[in-house]
Amino acid sequence: MRVRASGQVRDTATAHGAAPAVRELVGALAPLLVAEAQAEAAAAGVEAGDLQQAVWLRLLERLDGGGPGVPAHPADWLRRAVRAEARRARRTAGRERPYGGGGGDGDGPAPDAAEPERAALVAERRRTLRAAIARTPPHCRRLLTAMLSPKDPTYREIAGELGISQGSLGPMRSRCLGCLRRMLAAEVAAPEHRGKVR
């Protein structure tokens, strides 16, 4: 249920037996919350209504028996709460990626021909990976190339191809992937943070 309008919040407060002072507080804070949420929403990459909902819920949780009660300075508390929810939304947006369902990371099926930018990015990632593998020690190069085979061989098949025991394949794989990870970490830039740094 979306709790966006101050009227709905007042109704929820009334249903929970809130004092008339709380209902008046919600009514008084509603215009300020709308203005603050609209000001912060664009930078946070969310809808203003979602910020309003999160702040109303935070206030209701605070007023519910377990919280510290009515804030001493409600307007100041509301401004801080809006900014905190906006920061949380920015952090979440920085970690979440939309699910495309069609691959494109190199893990799934090849992208459509209608998506040339994605195809170019996937091809570039593969070139970077192959170039890094070519710089690894010879035993790692052979192992990693075998693991990336389009035939998708089993551990037994890879061990037979390399002439090593299947039991030593796991530790060797870990060492080679660690070597590759260190090589790629030096080449790949860290992701940039969006928004202002505070």
mmCIF file with all atom_site columns, C-alpha atoms in Angstrom:
data_model
loop_
_atom_site.group_PDB
_atom_site.id
_atom_site.type_symbol
_atom_site.label_atom_id
_atom_site.label_alt_id
_atom_site.label_comp_id
_atom_site.label_asym_id
_atom_site.label_entity_id
_atom_site.label_seq_id
_atom_site.pdbx_PDB_ins_code
_atom_site.Cartn_x
_atom_site.Cartn_y
_atom_site.Cartn_z
_atom_site.occupancy
_atom_site.B_iso_or_equiv
_atom_site.pdbx_formal_charge
_atom_site.auth_seq_id
_atom_site.auth_comp_id
_atom_site.auth_asym_id
_atom_site.auth_atom_id
_atom_site.pdbx_PDB_model_num
ATOM 1   C CA . MET A 1 1   ? 0.000  0.000   0.000   1.00 0.00 ? 1   MET A CA 1
ATOM 2   C CA . ARG A 1 2   ? 1.391  3.405   -0.907  1.00 0.00 ? 2   ARG A CA 1
ATOM 3   C CA . VAL A 1 3   ? 1.026  5.990   1.832   1.00 0.00 ? 3   VAL A CA 1
ATOM 4   C CA . ARG A 1 4   ? 1.593  9.189   -0.109  1.00 0.00 ? 4   ARG A CA 1
ATOM 5   C CA . ALA A 1 5   ? -1.069 11.685  0.779   1.00 0.00 ? 5   ALA A CA 1
ATOM 6   C CA . SER A 1 6   ? -1.098 13.378  4.153   1.00 0.00 ? 6   SER A CA 1
ATOM 7   C CA . GLY A 1 7   ? -4.799 12.509  4.429   1.00 0.00 ? 7   GLY A CA 1
ATOM 8   C CA . GLN A 1 8   ? -3.977 8.813   4.234   1.00 0.00 ? 8   GLN A CA 1
ATOM 9   C CA . VAL A 1 9   ? -1.288 9.237   6.888   1.00 0.00 ? 9   VAL A CA 1
ATOM 10  C CA . ARG A 1 10  ? -3.753 11.096  9.137   1.00 0.00 ? 10  ARG A CA 1
ATOM 11  C CA . ASP A 1 11  ? -6.273 8.278   8.616   1.00 0.00 ? 11  ASP A CA 1
ATOM 12  C CA . THR A 1 12  ? -3.616 5.688   9.508   1.00 0.00 ? 12  THR A CA 1
ATOM 13  C CA . ALA A 1 13  ? -2.658 7.681   12.598  1.00 0.00 ? 13  ALA A CA 1
ATOM 14  C CA . THR A 1 14  ? -6.331 7.898   13.607  1.00 0.00 ? 14  THR A CA 1
ATOM 15  C CA . ALA A 1 15  ? -6.810 4.148   13.075  1.00 0.00 ? 15  ALA A CA 1
ATOM 16  C CA . HIS A 1 16  ? -3.866 3.505   15.399  1.00 0.00 ? 16  HIS A CA 1
ATOM 17  C CA . GLY A 1 17  ? -5.363 5.765   18.063  1.00 0.00 ? 17  GLY A CA 1
ATOM 18  C CA . ALA A 1 18  ? -2.974 8.667   17.571  1.00 0.00 ? 18  ALA A CA 1
ATOM 19  C CA . ALA A 1 19  ? -3.643 11.853  19.487  1.00 0.00 ? 19  ALA A CA 1
ATOM 20  C CA . PRO A 1 20  ? -5.235 14.834  17.718  1.00 0.00 ? 20  PRO A CA 1
ATOM 21  C CA . ALA A 1 21  ? -1.882 16.614  18.075  1.00 0.00 ? 21  ALA A CA 1
ATOM 22  C CA . VAL A 1 22  ? -0.263 13.967  15.857  1.00 0.00 ? 22  VAL A CA 1
ATOM 23  C CA . ARG A 1 23  ? -2.965 14.396  13.227  1.00 0.00 ? 23  ARG A CA 1
ATOM 24  C CA . GLU A 1 24  ? -2.378 18.153  13.300  1.00 0.00 ? 24  GLU A CA 1
ATOM 25  C CA . LEU A 1 25  ? 1.389  17.589  13.050  1.00 0.00 ? 25  LEU A CA 1
ATOM 26  C CA . VAL A 1 26  ? 0.932  15.444  9.931   1.00 0.00 ? 26  VAL A CA 1
ATOM 27  C CA . GLY A 1 27  ? -1.315 18.107  8.380   1.00 0.00 ? 27  GLY A CA 1
ATOM 28  C CA . ALA A 1 28  ? 1.181  20.864  9.181   1.00 0.00 ? 28  ALA A CA 1
ATOM 29  C CA . LEU A 1 29  ? 4.173  18.927  7.805   1.00 0.00 ? 29  LEU A CA 1
ATOM 30  C CA . ALA A 1 30  ? 2.505  17.833  4.551   1.00 0.00 ? 30  ALA A CA 1
ATOM 31  C CA . PRO A 1 31  ? 3.285  20.968  2.448   1.00 0.00 ? 31  PRO A CA 1
ATOM 32  C CA . LEU A 1 32  ? 6.882  21.076  3.684   1.00 0.00 ? 32  LEU A CA 1
ATOM 33  C CA . LEU A 1 33  ? 7.357  17.384  2.896   1.00 0.00 ? 33  LEU A CA 1
ATOM 34  C CA . VAL A 1 34  ? 5.983  17.828  -0.626  1.00 0.00 ? 34  VAL A CA 1
ATOM 35  C CA . ALA A 1 35  ? 8.383  20.719  -1.291  1.00 0.00 ? 35  ALA A CA 1
ATOM 36  C CA . GLU A 1 36  ? 11.426 18.961  0.216   1.00 0.00 ? 36  GLU A CA 1
ATOM 37  C CA . ALA A 1 37  ? 10.700 15.687  -1.595  1.00 0.00 ? 37  ALA A CA 1
ATOM 38  C CA . GLN A 1 38  ? 10.308 17.454  -4.945  1.00 0.00 ? 38  GLN A CA 1
ATOM 39  C CA . ALA A 1 39  ? 13.601 19.283  -4.384  1.00 0.00 ? 39  ALA A CA 1
ATOM 40  C CA . GLU A 1 40  ? 15.552 16.084  -3.572  1.00 0.00 ? 40  GLU A CA 1
ATOM 41  C CA . ALA A 1 41  ? 13.843 13.564  -5.874  1.00 0.00 ? 41  ALA A CA 1
ATOM 42  C CA . ALA A 1 42  ? 15.597 14.420  -9.142  1.00 0.00 ? 42  ALA A CA 1
ATOM 43  C CA . ALA A 1 43  ? 19.085 14.209  -7.656  1.00 0.00 ? 43  ALA A CA 1
ATOM 44  C CA . ALA A 1 44  ? 18.220 10.917  -5.949  1.00 0.00 ? 44  ALA A CA 1
ATOM 45  C CA . GLY A 1 45  ? 16.794 9.420   -9.138  1.00 0.00 ? 45  GLY A CA 1
ATOM 46  C CA . VAL A 1 46  ? 13.426 8.555   -7.561  1.00 0.00 ? 46  VAL A CA 1
ATOM 47  C CA . GLU A 1 47  ? 9.923  9.927   -7.652  1.00 0.00 ? 47  GLU A CA 1
ATOM 48  C CA . ALA A 1 48  ? 9.002  12.607  -5.146  1.00 0.00 ? 48  ALA A CA 1
ATOM 49  C CA . GLY A 1 49  ? 6.028  10.508  -4.037  1.00 0.00 ? 49  GLY A CA 1
ATOM 50  C CA . ASP A 1 50  ? 8.341  7.622   -3.126  1.00 0.00 ? 50  ASP A CA 1
ATOM 51  C CA . LEU A 1 51  ? 10.410 9.926   -0.922  1.00 0.00 ? 51  LEU A CA 1
ATOM 52  C CA . GLN A 1 52  ? 7.245  11.239  0.720   1.00 0.00 ? 52  GLN A CA 1
ATOM 53  C CA . GLN A 1 53  ? 6.061  7.710   1.380   1.00 0.00 ? 53  GLN A CA 1
ATOM 54  C CA . ALA A 1 54  ? 9.374  6.705   2.963   1.00 0.00 ? 54  ALA A CA 1
ATOM 55  C CA . VAL A 1 55  ? 9.387  9.756   5.254   1.00 0.00 ? 55  VAL A CA 1
ATOM 56  C CA . TRP A 1 56  ? 5.755  9.283   6.305   1.00 0.00 ? 56  TRP A CA 1
ATOM 57  C CA . LEU A 1 57  ? 6.515  5.668   7.145   1.00 0.00 ? 57  LEU A CA 1
ATOM 58  C CA . ARG A 1 58  ? 9.577  6.714   9.128   1.00 0.00 ? 58  ARG A CA 1
ATOM 59  C CA . LEU A 1 59  ? 7.420  9.208   11.074  1.00 0.00 ? 59  LEU A CA 1
ATOM 60  C CA . LEU A 1 60  ? 4.715  6.615   11.741  1.00 0.00 ? 60  LEU A CA 1
ATOM 61  C CA . GLU A 1 61  ? 7.348  4.137   12.971  1.00 0.00 ? 61  GLU A CA 1
ATOM 62  C CA . ARG A 1 62  ? 8.756  6.830   15.234  1.00 0.00 ? 62  ARG A CA 1
ATOM 63  C CA . LEU A 1 63  ? 5.306  7.644   16.638  1.00 0.00 ? 63  LEU A CA 1
ATOM 64  C CA . ASP A 1 64  ? 4.399  3.992   17.046  1.00 0.00 ? 64  ASP A CA 1
ATOM 65  C CA . GLY A 1 65  ? 4.996  2.757   20.594  1.00 0.00 ? 65  GLY A CA 1
ATOM 66  C CA . GLY A 1 66  ? 8.628  1.690   19.997  1.00 0.00 ? 66  GLY A CA 1
ATOM 67  C CA . GLY A 1 67  ? 9.903  5.016   18.644  1.00 0.00 ? 67  GLY A CA 1
ATOM 68  C CA . PRO A 1 68  ? 11.112 8.140   20.492  1.00 0.00 ? 68  PRO A CA 1
ATOM 69  C CA . GLY A 1 69  ? 7.835  9.957   19.796  1.00 0.00 ? 69  GLY A CA 1
ATOM 70  C CA . VAL A 1 70  ? 7.138  13.362  18.275  1.00 0.00 ? 70  VAL A CA 1
ATOM 71  C CA . PRO A 1 71  ? 10.366 15.094  17.175  1.00 0.00 ? 71  PRO A CA 1
ATOM 72  C CA . ALA A 1 72  ? 11.336 18.166  19.221  1.00 0.00 ? 72  ALA A CA 1
ATOM 73  C CA . HIS A 1 73  ? 11.737 20.229  16.016  1.00 0.00 ? 73  HIS A CA 1
ATOM 74  C CA . PRO A 1 74  ? 9.421  18.533  13.479  1.00 0.00 ? 74  PRO A CA 1
ATOM 75  C CA . ALA A 1 75  ? 10.375 20.684  10.471  1.00 0.00 ? 75  ALA A CA 1
ATOM 76  C CA . ASP A 1 76  ? 14.102 20.118  10.999  1.00 0.00 ? 76  ASP A CA 1
ATOM 77  C CA . TRP A 1 77  ? 13.525 16.399  11.556  1.00 0.00 ? 77  TRP A CA 1
ATOM 78  C CA . LEU A 1 78  ? 11.497 16.209  8.341   1.00 0.00 ? 78  LEU A CA 1
ATOM 79  C CA . ARG A 1 79  ? 14.211 17.927  6.266   1.00 0.00 ? 79  ARG A CA 1
ATOM 80  C CA . ARG A 1 80  ? 16.861 15.558  7.649   1.00 0.00 ? 80  ARG A CA 1
ATOM 81  C CA . ALA A 1 81  ? 14.609 12.556  7.041   1.00 0.00 ? 81  ALA A CA 1
ATOM 82  C CA . VAL A 1 82  ? 14.008 13.549  3.397   1.00 0.00 ? 82  VAL A CA 1
ATOM 83  C CA . ARG A 1 83  ? 17.743 13.960  2.792   1.00 0.00 ? 83  ARG A CA 1
ATOM 84  C CA . ALA A 1 84  ? 18.492 10.644  4.510   1.00 0.00 ? 84  ALA A CA 1
ATOM 85  C CA . GLU A 1 85  ? 15.928 8.829   2.366   1.00 0.00 ? 85  GLU A CA 1
ATOM 86  C CA . ALA A 1 86  ? 17.313 10.534  -0.766  1.00 0.00 ? 86  ALA A CA 1
ATOM 87  C CA . ARG A 1 87  ? 20.843 9.361   0.140   1.00 0.00 ? 87  ARG A CA 1
ATOM 88  C CA . ARG A 1 88  ? 19.549 5.849   0.715   1.00 0.00 ? 88  ARG A CA 1
ATOM 89  C CA . ALA A 1 89  ? 17.834 5.903   -2.695  1.00 0.00 ? 89  ALA A CA 1
ATOM 90  C CA . ARG A 1 90  ? 21.070 7.083   -4.388  1.00 0.00 ? 90  ARG A CA 1
ATOM 91  C CA . ARG A 1 91  ? 23.096 4.330   -2.719  1.00 0.00 ? 91  ARG A CA 1
ATOM 92  C CA . THR A 1 92  ? 20.535 1.734   -3.744  1.00 0.00 ? 92  THR A CA 1
ATOM 93  C CA . ALA A 1 93  ? 20.461 3.005   -7.330  1.00 0.00 ? 93  ALA A CA 1
ATOM 94  C CA . GLY A 1 94  ? 24.263 2.789   -7.439  1.00 0.00 ? 94  GLY A CA 1
ATOM 95  C CA . ARG A 1 95  ? 24.181 -0.898  -6.474  1.00 0.00 ? 95  ARG A CA 1
ATOM 96  C CA . GLU A 1 96  ? 21.148 -2.101  -8.393  1.00 0.00 ? 96  GLU A CA 1
ATOM 97  C CA . ARG A 1 97  ? 21.193 -2.903  -12.081 1.00 0.00 ? 97  ARG A CA 1
ATOM 98  C CA . PRO A 1 98  ? 18.060 -3.538  -14.149 1.00 0.00 ? 98  PRO A CA 1
ATOM 99  C CA . TYR A 1 99  ? 17.535 -7.108  -15.264 1.00 0.00 ? 99  TYR A CA 1
ATOM 100 C CA . GLY A 1 100 ? 17.606 -7.209  -19.053 1.00 0.00 ? 100 GLY A CA 1
ATOM 101 C CA . GLY A 1 101 ? 16.953 -10.930 -19.348 1.00 0.00 ? 101 GLY A CA 1
ATOM 102 C CA . GLY A 1 102 ? 18.910 -11.138 -22.593 1.00 0.00 ? 102 GLY A CA 1
ATOM 103 C CA . GLY A 1 103 ? 22.462 -11.365 -21.354 1.00 0.00 ? 103 GLY A CA 1
ATOM 104 C CA . GLY A 1 104 ? 25.077 -8.984  -22.600 1.00 0.00 ? 104 GLY A CA 1
ATOM 105 C CA . ASP A 1 105 ? 27.530 -9.487  -19.717 1.00 0.00 ? 105 ASP A CA 1
ATOM 106 C CA . GLY A 1 106 ? 29.271 -12.297 -21.489 1.00 0.00 ? 106 GLY A CA 1
ATOM 107 C CA . ASP A 1 107 ? 27.380 -14.789 -19.304 1.00 0.00 ? 107 ASP A CA 1
ATOM 108 C CA . GLY A 1 108 ? 24.184 -15.085 -21.302 1.00 0.00 ? 108 GLY A CA 1
ATOM 109 C CA . PRO A 1 109 ? 23.284 -15.386 -24.958 1.00 0.00 ? 109 PRO A CA 1
ATOM 110 C CA . ALA A 1 110 ? 24.777 -12.979 -27.454 1.00 0.00 ? 110 ALA A CA 1
ATOM 111 C CA . PRO A 1 111 ? 22.986 -9.622  -27.709 1.00 0.00 ? 111 PRO A CA 1
ATOM 112 C CA . ASP A 1 112 ? 20.667 -8.853  -30.600 1.00 0.00 ? 112 ASP A CA 1
ATOM 113 C CA . ALA A 1 113 ? 22.042 -7.246  -33.722 1.00 0.00 ? 113 ALA A CA 1
ATOM 114 C CA . ALA A 1 114 ? 19.690 -4.349  -32.920 1.00 0.00 ? 114 ALA A CA 1
ATOM 115 C CA . GLU A 1 115 ? 21.850 -3.490  -29.906 1.00 0.00 ? 115 GLU A CA 1
ATOM 116 C CA . PRO A 1 116 ? 25.203 -2.508  -31.418 1.00 0.00 ? 116 PRO A CA 1
ATOM 117 C CA . GLU A 1 117 ? 26.422 -0.589  -28.360 1.00 0.00 ? 117 GLU A CA 1
ATOM 118 C CA . ARG A 1 118 ? 25.895 -3.572  -26.059 1.00 0.00 ? 118 ARG A CA 1
ATOM 119 C CA . ALA A 1 119 ? 27.511 -5.887  -28.610 1.00 0.00 ? 119 ALA A CA 1
ATOM 120 C CA . ALA A 1 120 ? 30.550 -3.602  -28.803 1.00 0.00 ? 120 ALA A CA 1
ATOM 121 C CA . LEU A 1 121 ? 30.857 -3.506  -24.986 1.00 0.00 ? 121 LEU A CA 1
ATOM 122 C CA . VAL A 1 122 ? 30.615 -7.305  -24.726 1.00 0.00 ? 122 VAL A CA 1
ATOM 123 C CA . ALA A 1 123 ? 33.211 -7.719  -27.468 1.00 0.00 ? 123 ALA A CA 1
ATOM 124 C CA . GLU A 1 124 ? 35.523 -5.253  -25.705 1.00 0.00 ? 124 GLU A CA 1
ATOM 125 C CA . ARG A 1 125 ? 35.186 -7.133  -22.398 1.00 0.00 ? 125 ARG A CA 1
ATOM 126 C CA . ARG A 1 126 ? 36.018 -10.393 -24.129 1.00 0.00 ? 126 ARG A CA 1
ATOM 127 C CA . ARG A 1 127 ? 39.051 -8.843  -25.858 1.00 0.00 ? 127 ARG A CA 1
ATOM 128 C CA . THR A 1 128 ? 40.281 -7.449  -22.536 1.00 0.00 ? 128 THR A CA 1
ATOM 129 C CA . LEU A 1 129 ? 39.830 -10.824 -20.845 1.00 0.00 ? 129 LEU A CA 1
ATOM 130 C CA . ARG A 1 130 ? 41.567 -12.731 -23.647 1.00 0.00 ? 130 ARG A CA 1
ATOM 131 C CA . ALA A 1 131 ? 44.458 -10.235 -23.690 1.00 0.00 ? 131 ALA A CA 1
ATOM 132 C CA . ALA A 1 132 ? 44.890 -10.595 -19.918 1.00 0.00 ? 132 ALA A CA 1
ATOM 133 C CA . ILE A 1 133 ? 44.808 -14.397 -20.191 1.00 0.00 ? 133 ILE A CA 1
ATOM 134 C CA . ALA A 1 134 ? 47.518 -14.221 -22.864 1.00 0.00 ? 134 ALA A CA 1
ATOM 135 C CA . ARG A 1 135 ? 49.799 -12.449 -20.337 1.00 0.00 ? 135 ARG A CA 1
ATOM 136 C CA . THR A 1 136 ? 49.362 -15.052 -17.585 1.00 0.00 ? 136 THR A CA 1
ATOM 137 C CA . PRO A 1 137 ? 51.985 -17.782 -16.986 1.00 0.00 ? 137 PRO A CA 1
ATOM 138 C CA . PRO A 1 138 ? 51.799 -20.665 -19.523 1.00 0.00 ? 138 PRO A CA 1
ATOM 139 C CA . HIS A 1 139 ? 50.121 -23.181 -17.161 1.00 0.00 ? 139 HIS A CA 1
ATOM 140 C CA . CYS A 1 140 ? 47.440 -20.588 -16.253 1.00 0.00 ? 140 CYS A CA 1
ATOM 141 C CA . ARG A 1 141 ? 46.973 -19.624 -19.892 1.00 0.00 ? 141 ARG A CA 1
ATOM 142 C CA . ARG A 1 142 ? 46.278 -23.255 -20.841 1.00 0.00 ? 142 ARG A CA 1
ATOM 143 C CA . LEU A 1 143 ? 43.885 -23.773 -17.912 1.00 0.00 ? 143 LEU A CA 1
ATOM 144 C CA . LEU A 1 144 ? 41.911 -20.543 -18.375 1.00 0.00 ? 144 LEU A CA 1
ATOM 145 C CA . THR A 1 145 ? 41.655 -21.062 -22.141 1.00 0.00 ? 145 THR A CA 1
ATOM 146 C CA . ALA A 1 146 ? 40.313 -24.570 -21.554 1.00 0.00 ? 146 ALA A CA 1
ATOM 147 C CA . MET A 1 147 ? 37.782 -23.239 -19.025 1.00 0.00 ? 147 MET A CA 1
ATOM 148 C CA . LEU A 1 148 ? 36.540 -20.608 -21.489 1.00 0.00 ? 148 LEU A CA 1
ATOM 149 C CA . SER A 1 149 ? 36.041 -23.166 -24.247 1.00 0.00 ? 149 SER A CA 1
ATOM 150 C CA . PRO A 1 150 ? 32.628 -22.860 -25.951 1.00 0.00 ? 150 PRO A CA 1
ATOM 151 C CA . LYS A 1 151 ? 32.250 -26.640 -25.495 1.00 0.00 ? 151 LYS A CA 1
ATOM 152 C CA . ASP A 1 152 ? 31.883 -26.021 -21.716 1.00 0.00 ? 152 ASP A CA 1
ATOM 153 C CA . PRO A 1 153 ? 34.084 -28.958 -20.646 1.00 0.00 ? 153 PRO A CA 1
ATOM 154 C CA . THR A 1 154 ? 33.827 -30.653 -17.264 1.00 0.00 ? 154 THR A CA 1
ATOM 155 C CA . TYR A 1 155 ? 36.649 -30.666 -14.693 1.00 0.00 ? 155 TYR A CA 1
ATOM 156 C CA . ARG A 1 156 ? 37.479 -34.234 -15.708 1.00 0.00 ? 156 ARG A CA 1
ATOM 157 C CA . GLU A 1 157 ? 37.792 -33.244 -19.375 1.00 0.00 ? 157 GLU A CA 1
ATOM 158 C CA . ILE A 1 158 ? 39.937 -30.185 -18.553 1.00 0.00 ? 158 ILE A CA 1
ATOM 159 C CA . ALA A 1 159 ? 42.218 -32.254 -16.295 1.00 0.00 ? 159 ALA A CA 1
ATOM 160 C CA . GLY A 1 160 ? 42.595 -34.880 -19.040 1.00 0.00 ? 160 GLY A CA 1
ATOM 161 C CA . GLU A 1 161 ? 43.372 -32.230 -21.654 1.00 0.00 ? 161 GLU A CA 1
ATOM 162 C CA . LEU A 1 162 ? 46.028 -30.607 -19.424 1.00 0.00 ? 162 LEU A CA 1
ATOM 163 C CA . GLY A 1 163 ? 47.457 -33.925 -18.217 1.00 0.00 ? 163 GLY A CA 1
ATOM 164 C CA . ILE A 1 164 ? 46.979 -33.171 -14.502 1.00 0.00 ? 164 ILE A CA 1
ATOM 165 C CA . SER A 1 165 ? 44.950 -34.843 -11.765 1.00 0.00 ? 165 SER A CA 1
ATOM 166 C CA . GLN A 1 166 ? 41.392 -33.664 -11.269 1.00 0.00 ? 166 GLN A CA 1
ATOM 167 C CA . GLY A 1 167 ? 42.117 -32.991 -7.561  1.00 0.00 ? 167 GLY A CA 1
ATOM 168 C CA . SER A 1 168 ? 44.844 -30.454 -8.343  1.00 0.00 ? 168 SER A CA 1
ATOM 169 C CA . LEU A 1 169 ? 42.660 -28.612 -10.836 1.00 0.00 ? 169 LEU A CA 1
ATOM 170 C CA . GLY A 1 170 ? 40.693 -26.662 -8.168  1.00 0.00 ? 170 GLY A CA 1
ATOM 171 C CA . PRO A 1 171 ? 43.728 -25.161 -6.370  1.00 0.00 ? 171 PRO A CA 1
ATOM 172 C CA . MET A 1 172 ? 45.414 -24.408 -9.699  1.00 0.00 ? 172 MET A CA 1
ATOM 173 C CA . ARG A 1 173 ? 42.233 -22.742 -10.930 1.00 0.00 ? 173 ARG A CA 1
ATOM 174 C CA . SER A 1 174 ? 42.092 -20.574 -7.763  1.00 0.00 ? 174 SER A CA 1
ATOM 175 C CA . ARG A 1 175 ? 45.711 -19.440 -8.169  1.00 0.00 ? 175 ARG A CA 1
ATOM 176 C CA . CYS A 1 176 ? 45.237 -18.660 -11.863 1.00 0.00 ? 176 CYS A CA 1
ATOM 177 C CA . LEU A 1 177 ? 42.007 -16.731 -11.284 1.00 0.00 ? 177 LEU A CA 1
ATOM 178 C CA . GLY A 1 178 ? 43.742 -14.754 -8.515  1.00 0.00 ? 178 GLY A CA 1
ATOM 179 C CA . CYS A 1 179 ? 46.556 -13.884 -10.924 1.00 0.00 ? 179 CYS A CA 1
ATOM 180 C CA . LEU A 1 180 ? 44.033 -12.847 -13.588 1.00 0.00 ? 180 LEU A CA 1
ATOM 181 C CA . ARG A 1 181 ? 42.005 -10.829 -11.067 1.00 0.00 ? 181 ARG A CA 1
ATOM 182 C CA . ARG A 1 182 ? 45.104 -8.860  -10.017 1.00 0.00 ? 182 ARG A CA 1
ATOM 183 C CA . MET A 1 183 ? 45.994 -8.147  -13.642 1.00 0.00 ? 183 MET A CA 1
ATOM 184 C CA . LEU A 1 184 ? 42.488 -6.958  -14.518 1.00 0.00 ? 184 LEU A CA 1
ATOM 185 C CA . ALA A 1 185 ? 42.119 -4.864  -11.339 1.00 0.00 ? 185 ALA A CA 1
ATOM 186 C CA . ALA A 1 186 ? 45.044 -2.727  -12.459 1.00 0.00 ? 186 ALA A CA 1
ATOM 187 C CA . GLU A 1 187 ? 43.417 -2.137  -15.853 1.00 0.00 ? 187 GLU A CA 1
ATOM 188 C CA . VAL A 1 188 ? 39.785 -1.546  -14.898 1.00 0.00 ? 188 VAL A CA 1
ATOM 189 C CA . ALA A 1 189 ? 38.913 1.833   -13.386 1.00 0.00 ? 189 ALA A CA 1
ATOM 190 C CA . ALA A 1 190 ? 36.784 1.930   -10.242 1.00 0.00 ? 190 ALA A CA 1
ATOM 191 C CA . PRO A 1 191 ? 33.151 2.957   -10.883 1.00 0.00 ? 191 PRO A CA 1
ATOM 192 C CA . GLU A 1 192 ? 32.444 6.640   -10.429 1.00 0.00 ? 192 GLU A CA 1
ATOM 193 C CA . HIS A 1 193 ? 30.008 7.767   -7.727  1.00 0.00 ? 193 HIS A CA 1
ATOM 194 C CA . ARG A 1 194 ? 27.053 9.731   -8.908  1.00 0.00 ? 194 ARG A CA 1
ATOM 195 C CA . GLY A 1 195 ? 25.818 12.893  -7.245  1.00 0.00 ? 195 GLY A CA 1
ATOM 196 C CA . LYS A 1 196 ? 27.512 15.281  -4.874  1.00 0.00 ? 196 LYS A CA 1
ATOM 197 C CA . VAL A 1 197 ? 30.065 14.172  -2.356  1.00 0.00 ? 197 VAL A CA 1
ATOM 198 C CA . ARG A 1 198 ? 29.142 15.422  1.111   1.00 0.00 ? 198 ARG A CA 1
#
